[in-house]
Amino acid sequence: MSENASLPRHIGFIVDGKSAMGKTAWLAGTYEGHLAGYNALKDVVLEVLHRGVKYASAYVFSTENWKRSEEEVRHLMKLLLNILKADLPIFIENEVRLRVVGSREGLSDQLIKAIDEAEEKTADLKNGELVLCLNYGGHLEIADAVKKIVQSGVSPEEITPELIAQNIYAPEVPPCDLIVRTSSEQRLSNFMLWRSAYSELMFIEKNWPDMTTDDVSVILEEYANRNRRFGK
Ligand code: IPE
Ligand code: MG
């Protein structure tokens, strides 16, 4: 969409942190808390894509998050189902393609059906893509890629970084130019391990539910000032 190198092609969001009220949280607490986090996610992602960034990914549930309480996992799964069903028209209206990457193991049939439907109904939309990393883990993604490669019967000499890149989830989605994590946490927590090799990292103090479209300007401005060298 954009020829402008100072604009990232792909931003990954690690949505983290409690809201200012201290009551609500994304990935820590109530359904309402998660909902506040999701509403911020929708606003920020739509704004980012509107500005010409082609891909936004969001880490909404990790392969490790099953270790959370049963209640919290239930809240999150319910919210994710709602997003995929109730908010599908919003993504369609904005011509945003939805992709969901991660393992399907442990997900309910209902959720799997909603994922398939959301992906199918938005497959031809061209105003940017939202990649939901749901039951996603960077280690598992690489292990799954290796599994596919081995099953295809290639010889060890044929294994290259390019071949691995072609076998990760949604291989058309490019590396993350930028990864943003909120709530002052400074780690990747198994997010986009393959695609983060040369990502710029941005850590924001704000908690995710407090993020607004104004923050998008700040993020894009800071990115434009980064000096990316890729080893040169
Ligand atoms: C990363 O946060 C995962 C998501 C935002 C989905 P976690 O809370 O799971 O990771 P750690 O435990 O803080 O590293
Ligand atoms: Mg955490």
GROMACS .gro file of C-alpha atoms and ligand atoms in nm:
model
  247
    1MET     CA    1   0.000   0.000   0.000
    2SER     CA    2   0.282   0.236   0.080
    3GLU     CA    3   0.620   0.283  -0.084
    4ASN     CA    4   0.733   0.478   0.217
    5ALA     CA    5   1.017   0.290   0.388
    6SER     CA    6   0.966   0.494   0.703
    7LEU     CA    7   0.628   0.328   0.743
    8PRO     CA    8   0.639  -0.026   0.882
    9ARG     CA    9   0.479  -0.294   0.669
   10HIS     CA   10   0.401  -0.510   0.969
   11ILE     CA   11   0.351  -0.410   1.333
   12GLY     CA   12   0.313  -0.676   1.600
   13PHE     CA   13   0.128  -0.580   1.918
   14ILE     CA   14   0.179  -0.758   2.247
   15VAL     CA   15  -0.129  -0.634   2.425
   16ASP     CA   16  -0.047  -0.623   2.791
   17GLY     CA   17  -0.149  -0.453   3.111
   18LYS     CA   18  -0.423  -0.342   3.340
   19SER     CA   19  -0.625  -0.029   3.275
   20ALA     CA   20  -0.569   0.290   3.473
   21MET     CA   21  -0.871   0.210   3.687
   22GLY     CA   22  -0.685  -0.091   3.810
   23LYS     CA   23  -0.998  -0.298   3.783
   24THR     CA   24  -0.995  -0.400   3.425
   25ALA     CA   25  -0.721  -0.584   3.249
   26TRP     CA   26  -0.634  -0.751   2.927
   27LEU     CA   27  -0.521  -1.101   3.002
   28ALA     CA   28  -0.567  -1.060   3.374
   29GLY     CA   29  -0.912  -1.076   3.513
   30THR     CA   30  -1.264  -1.010   3.411
   31TYR     CA   31  -1.456  -1.040   3.090
   32GLU     CA   32  -1.516  -0.663   3.097
   33GLY     CA   33  -1.146  -0.611   3.145
   34HIS     CA   34  -1.061  -0.816   2.844
   35LEU     CA   35  -1.334  -0.640   2.651
   36ALA     CA   36  -1.177  -0.299   2.727
   37GLY     CA   37  -0.850  -0.438   2.596
   38TYR     CA   38  -1.013  -0.565   2.285
   39ASN     CA   39  -1.190  -0.237   2.213
   40ALA     CA   40  -0.856  -0.059   2.228
   41LEU     CA   41  -0.711  -0.324   2.000
   42LYS     CA   42  -0.981  -0.274   1.742
   43ASP     CA   43  -0.935   0.104   1.741
   44VAL     CA   44  -0.556   0.089   1.726
   45VAL     CA   45  -0.546  -0.179   1.457
   46LEU     CA   46  -0.800  -0.006   1.234
   47GLU     CA   47  -0.610   0.321   1.270
   48VAL     CA   48  -0.276   0.159   1.191
   49LEU     CA   49  -0.416  -0.006   0.879
   50HIS     CA   50  -0.589   0.316   0.783
   51ARG     CA   51  -0.250   0.491   0.795
   52GLY     CA   52  -0.120   0.250   0.533
   53VAL     CA   53   0.047  -0.019   0.742
   54LYS     CA   54  -0.041  -0.338   0.557
   55TYR     CA   55  -0.021  -0.593   0.840
   56ALA     CA   56  -0.099  -0.572   1.209
   57SER     CA   57  -0.068  -0.874   1.429
   58ALA     CA   58  -0.194  -0.905   1.783
   59TYR     CA   59  -0.092  -1.155   2.046
   60VAL     CA   60  -0.423  -1.241   2.206
   61PHE     CA   61  -0.360  -1.586   2.353
   62SER     CA   62  -0.033  -1.773   2.384
   63THR     CA   63   0.027  -2.147   2.397
   64GLU     CA   64   0.135  -2.082   2.758
   65ASN     CA   65  -0.181  -1.892   2.854
   66TRP     CA   66  -0.366  -2.219   2.920
   67LYS     CA   67  -0.181  -2.201   3.253
   68ARG     CA   68  -0.408  -1.912   3.355
   69SER     CA   69  -0.709  -1.985   3.575
   70GLU     CA   70  -0.989  -2.180   3.418
   71GLU     CA   71  -1.217  -1.882   3.463
   72GLU     CA   72  -0.986  -1.644   3.285
   73VAL     CA   73  -0.931  -1.882   2.996
   74ARG     CA   74  -1.308  -1.915   2.966
   75HIS     CA   75  -1.351  -1.535   2.958
   76LEU     CA   76  -1.088  -1.500   2.693
   77MET     CA   77  -1.226  -1.773   2.473
   78LYS     CA   78  -1.574  -1.623   2.499
   79LEU     CA   79  -1.440  -1.282   2.406
   80LEU     CA   80  -1.246  -1.418   2.110
   81LEU     CA   81  -1.555  -1.595   1.985
   82ASN     CA   82  -1.755  -1.271   2.018
   83ILE     CA   83  -1.493  -1.074   1.829
   84LEU     CA   84  -1.487  -1.319   1.544
   85LYS     CA   85  -1.864  -1.332   1.519
   86ALA     CA   86  -2.012  -1.000   1.629
   87ASP     CA   87  -1.736  -0.775   1.497
   88LEU     CA   88  -1.687  -0.946   1.166
   89PRO     CA   89  -1.905  -0.684   0.987
   90ILE     CA   90  -1.676  -0.406   1.117
   91PHE     CA   91  -1.373  -0.572   0.960
   92ILE     CA   92  -1.565  -0.639   0.639
   93GLU     CA   93  -1.685  -0.278   0.626
   94ASN     CA   94  -1.325  -0.162   0.662
   95GLU     CA   95  -1.213  -0.420   0.405
   96VAL     CA   96  -0.970  -0.577   0.647
   97ARG     CA   97  -0.863  -0.935   0.599
   98LEU     CA   98  -0.858  -1.146   0.915
   99ARG     CA   99  -0.617  -1.429   0.969
  100VAL     CA  100  -0.584  -1.640   1.278
  101VAL     CA  101  -0.252  -1.811   1.342
  102GLY     CA  102  -0.165  -2.066   1.606
  103SER     CA  103  -0.263  -2.414   1.708
  104ARG     CA  104  -0.622  -2.529   1.691
  105GLU     CA  105  -0.559  -2.783   1.963
  106GLY     CA  106  -0.776  -2.720   2.267
  107LEU     CA  107  -1.003  -2.469   2.092
  108SER     CA  108  -1.377  -2.536   2.093
  109ASP     CA  109  -1.550  -2.649   1.775
  110GLN     CA  110  -1.753  -2.330   1.791
  111LEU     CA  111  -1.442  -2.114   1.797
  112ILE     CA  112  -1.278  -2.311   1.516
  113LYS     CA  113  -1.591  -2.266   1.306
  114ALA     CA  114  -1.591  -1.890   1.376
  115ILE     CA  115  -1.223  -1.867   1.280
  116ASP     CA  116  -1.281  -2.050   0.952
  117GLU     CA  117  -1.580  -1.832   0.873
  118ALA     CA  118  -1.401  -1.504   0.955
  119GLU     CA  119  -1.104  -1.604   0.741
  120GLU     CA  120  -1.321  -1.717   0.455
  121LYS     CA  121  -1.546  -1.410   0.451
  122THR     CA  122  -1.255  -1.167   0.457
  123ALA     CA  123  -1.013  -1.358   0.233
  124ASP     CA  124  -1.044  -1.118  -0.061
  125LEU     CA  125  -1.034  -0.793   0.136
  126LYS     CA  126  -0.742  -0.569   0.055
  127ASN     CA  127  -0.730  -0.277   0.299
  128GLY     CA  128  -0.478  -0.439   0.528
  129GLU     CA  129  -0.468  -0.752   0.738
  130LEU     CA  130  -0.518  -0.827   1.104
  131VAL     CA  131  -0.337  -1.140   1.214
  132LEU     CA  132  -0.474  -1.270   1.543
  133CYS     CA  133  -0.217  -1.482   1.721
  134LEU     CA  134  -0.450  -1.714   1.908
  135ASN     CA  135  -0.316  -2.018   2.087
  136TYR     CA  136   0.007  -1.904   1.927
  137GLY     CA  137   0.362  -1.977   2.033
  138GLY     CA  138   0.677  -1.889   1.843
  139HIS     CA  139   0.845  -2.217   1.937
  140LEU     CA  140   0.545  -2.419   1.824
  141GLU     CA  141   0.527  -2.223   1.498
  142ILE     CA  142   0.887  -2.315   1.418
  143ALA     CA  143   0.836  -2.676   1.529
  144ASP     CA  144   0.525  -2.698   1.308
  145ALA     CA  145   0.724  -2.559   1.014
  146VAL     CA  146   0.998  -2.818   1.069
  147LYS     CA  147   0.734  -3.091   1.085
  148LYS     CA  148   0.589  -2.985   0.749
  149ILE     CA  149   0.935  -2.967   0.593
  150VAL     CA  150   1.031  -3.314   0.716
  151GLN     CA  151   0.700  -3.456   0.595
  152SER     CA  152   0.763  -3.309   0.250
  153GLY     CA  153   1.070  -3.531   0.227
  154VAL     CA  154   1.336  -3.267   0.151
  155SER     CA  155   1.699  -3.354   0.211
  156PRO     CA  156   1.898  -3.180   0.486
  157GLU     CA  157   2.098  -2.978   0.228
  158GLU     CA  158   1.777  -2.820   0.104
  159ILE     CA  159   1.688  -2.677   0.444
  160THR     CA  160   1.746  -2.304   0.436
  161PRO     CA  161   1.609  -2.004   0.625
  162GLU     CA  162   1.399  -1.928   0.315
  163LEU     CA  163   1.243  -2.274   0.327
  164ILE     CA  164   1.159  -2.232   0.695
  165ALA     CA  165   1.009  -1.888   0.620
  166GLN     CA  166   0.789  -2.053   0.357
  167ASN     CA  167   0.656  -2.303   0.610
  168ILE     CA  168   0.570  -2.090   0.913
  169TYR     CA  169   0.207  -1.991   0.974
  170ALA     CA  170   0.061  -1.760   0.706
  171PRO     CA  171   0.395  -1.733   0.524
  172GLU     CA  172   0.275  -1.440   0.313
  173VAL     CA  173   0.277  -1.221   0.624
  174PRO     CA  174   0.617  -1.046   0.625
  175PRO     CA  175   0.861  -1.012   0.917
  176CYS     CA  176   0.762  -0.766   1.190
  177ASP     CA  177   0.926  -0.432   1.123
  178LEU     CA  178   0.814  -0.321   1.464
  179ILE     CA  179   0.692  -0.494   1.779
  180VAL     CA  180   0.512  -0.287   2.039
  181ARG     CA  181   0.453  -0.408   2.394
  182THR     CA  182   0.263  -0.209   2.653
  183SER     CA  183   0.266  -0.194   3.035
  184SER     CA  184   0.646  -0.160   3.059
  185GLU     CA  185   0.708  -0.532   3.013
  186GLN     CA  186   1.021  -0.577   2.806
  187ARG     CA  187   1.022  -0.923   2.656
  188LEU     CA  188   0.878  -1.119   2.365
  189SER     CA  189   0.709  -1.398   2.561
  190ASN     CA  190   0.727  -1.639   2.264
  191PHE     CA  191   0.578  -1.390   2.014
  192MET     CA  192   0.681  -1.401   1.646
  193LEU     CA  193   1.020  -1.557   1.708
  194TRP     CA  194   1.093  -1.617   1.340
  195ARG     CA  195   0.960  -1.284   1.221
  196SER     CA  196   1.130  -1.076   1.492
  197ALA     CA  197   1.493  -1.125   1.380
  198TYR     CA  198   1.530  -0.757   1.283
  199SER     CA  199   1.223  -0.607   1.445
  200GLU     CA  200   1.246  -0.269   1.605
  201LEU     CA  201   1.118  -0.301   1.961
  202MET     CA  202   0.907  -0.040   2.134
  203PHE     CA  203   0.805  -0.062   2.496
  204ILE     CA  204   0.530   0.168   2.613
  205GLU     CA  205   0.449   0.243   2.976
  206LYS     CA  206   0.078   0.269   2.914
  207ASN     CA  207  -0.144  -0.027   2.973
  208TRP     CA  208  -0.304  -0.175   2.669
  209PRO     CA  209  -0.669  -0.081   2.744
  210ASP     CA  210  -0.559   0.284   2.765
  211MET     CA  211  -0.412   0.288   2.416
  212THR     CA  212  -0.587   0.520   2.171
  213THR     CA  213  -0.553   0.620   1.810
  214ASP     CA  214  -0.333   0.912   1.928
  215ASP     CA  215  -0.074   0.660   2.036
  216VAL     CA  216  -0.058   0.538   1.678
  217SER     CA  217   0.089   0.873   1.571
  218VAL     CA  218   0.353   0.849   1.843
  219ILE     CA  219   0.443   0.493   1.746
  220LEU     CA  220   0.472   0.569   1.373
  221GLU     CA  221   0.674   0.883   1.438
  222GLU     CA  222   0.920   0.701   1.659
  223TYR     CA  223   0.952   0.419   1.407
  224ALA     CA  224   1.031   0.668   1.130
  225ASN     CA  225   1.322   0.794   1.340
  226ARG     CA  226   1.475   0.451   1.394
  227ASN     CA  227   1.781   0.363   1.193
  228ARG     CA  228   1.747   0.013   1.055
  229ARG     CA  229   2.067  -0.140   0.927
  230PHE     CA  230   2.007  -0.516   0.900
  231GLY     CA  231   2.369  -0.583   0.976
  232LYS     CA  232   2.507  -0.337   0.722
  233IPE     C1  233   0.213  -1.235   2.648
  233IPE     O1  234   0.186  -1.208   2.777
  233IPE     C2  235   0.095  -1.302   2.586
  233IPE     C3  236  -0.014  -1.218   2.543
  233IPE     C4  237  -0.023  -1.088   2.556
  233IPE     C5  238  -0.120  -1.294   2.480
  233IPE     P1  239   0.203  -1.313   2.896
  233IPE     O2  240   0.150  -1.244   3.017
  233IPE     O3  241   0.141  -1.442   2.860
  233IPE     O4  242   0.359  -1.335   2.905
  233IPE     P2  243   0.450  -1.322   3.035
  233IPE     O5  244   0.415  -1.439   3.121
  233IPE     O6  245   0.415  -1.193   3.102
  233IPE     O7  246   0.591  -1.324   2.985
  234MG      MG  247   0.226  -1.121   3.164
   0.00000   0.00000   0.00000
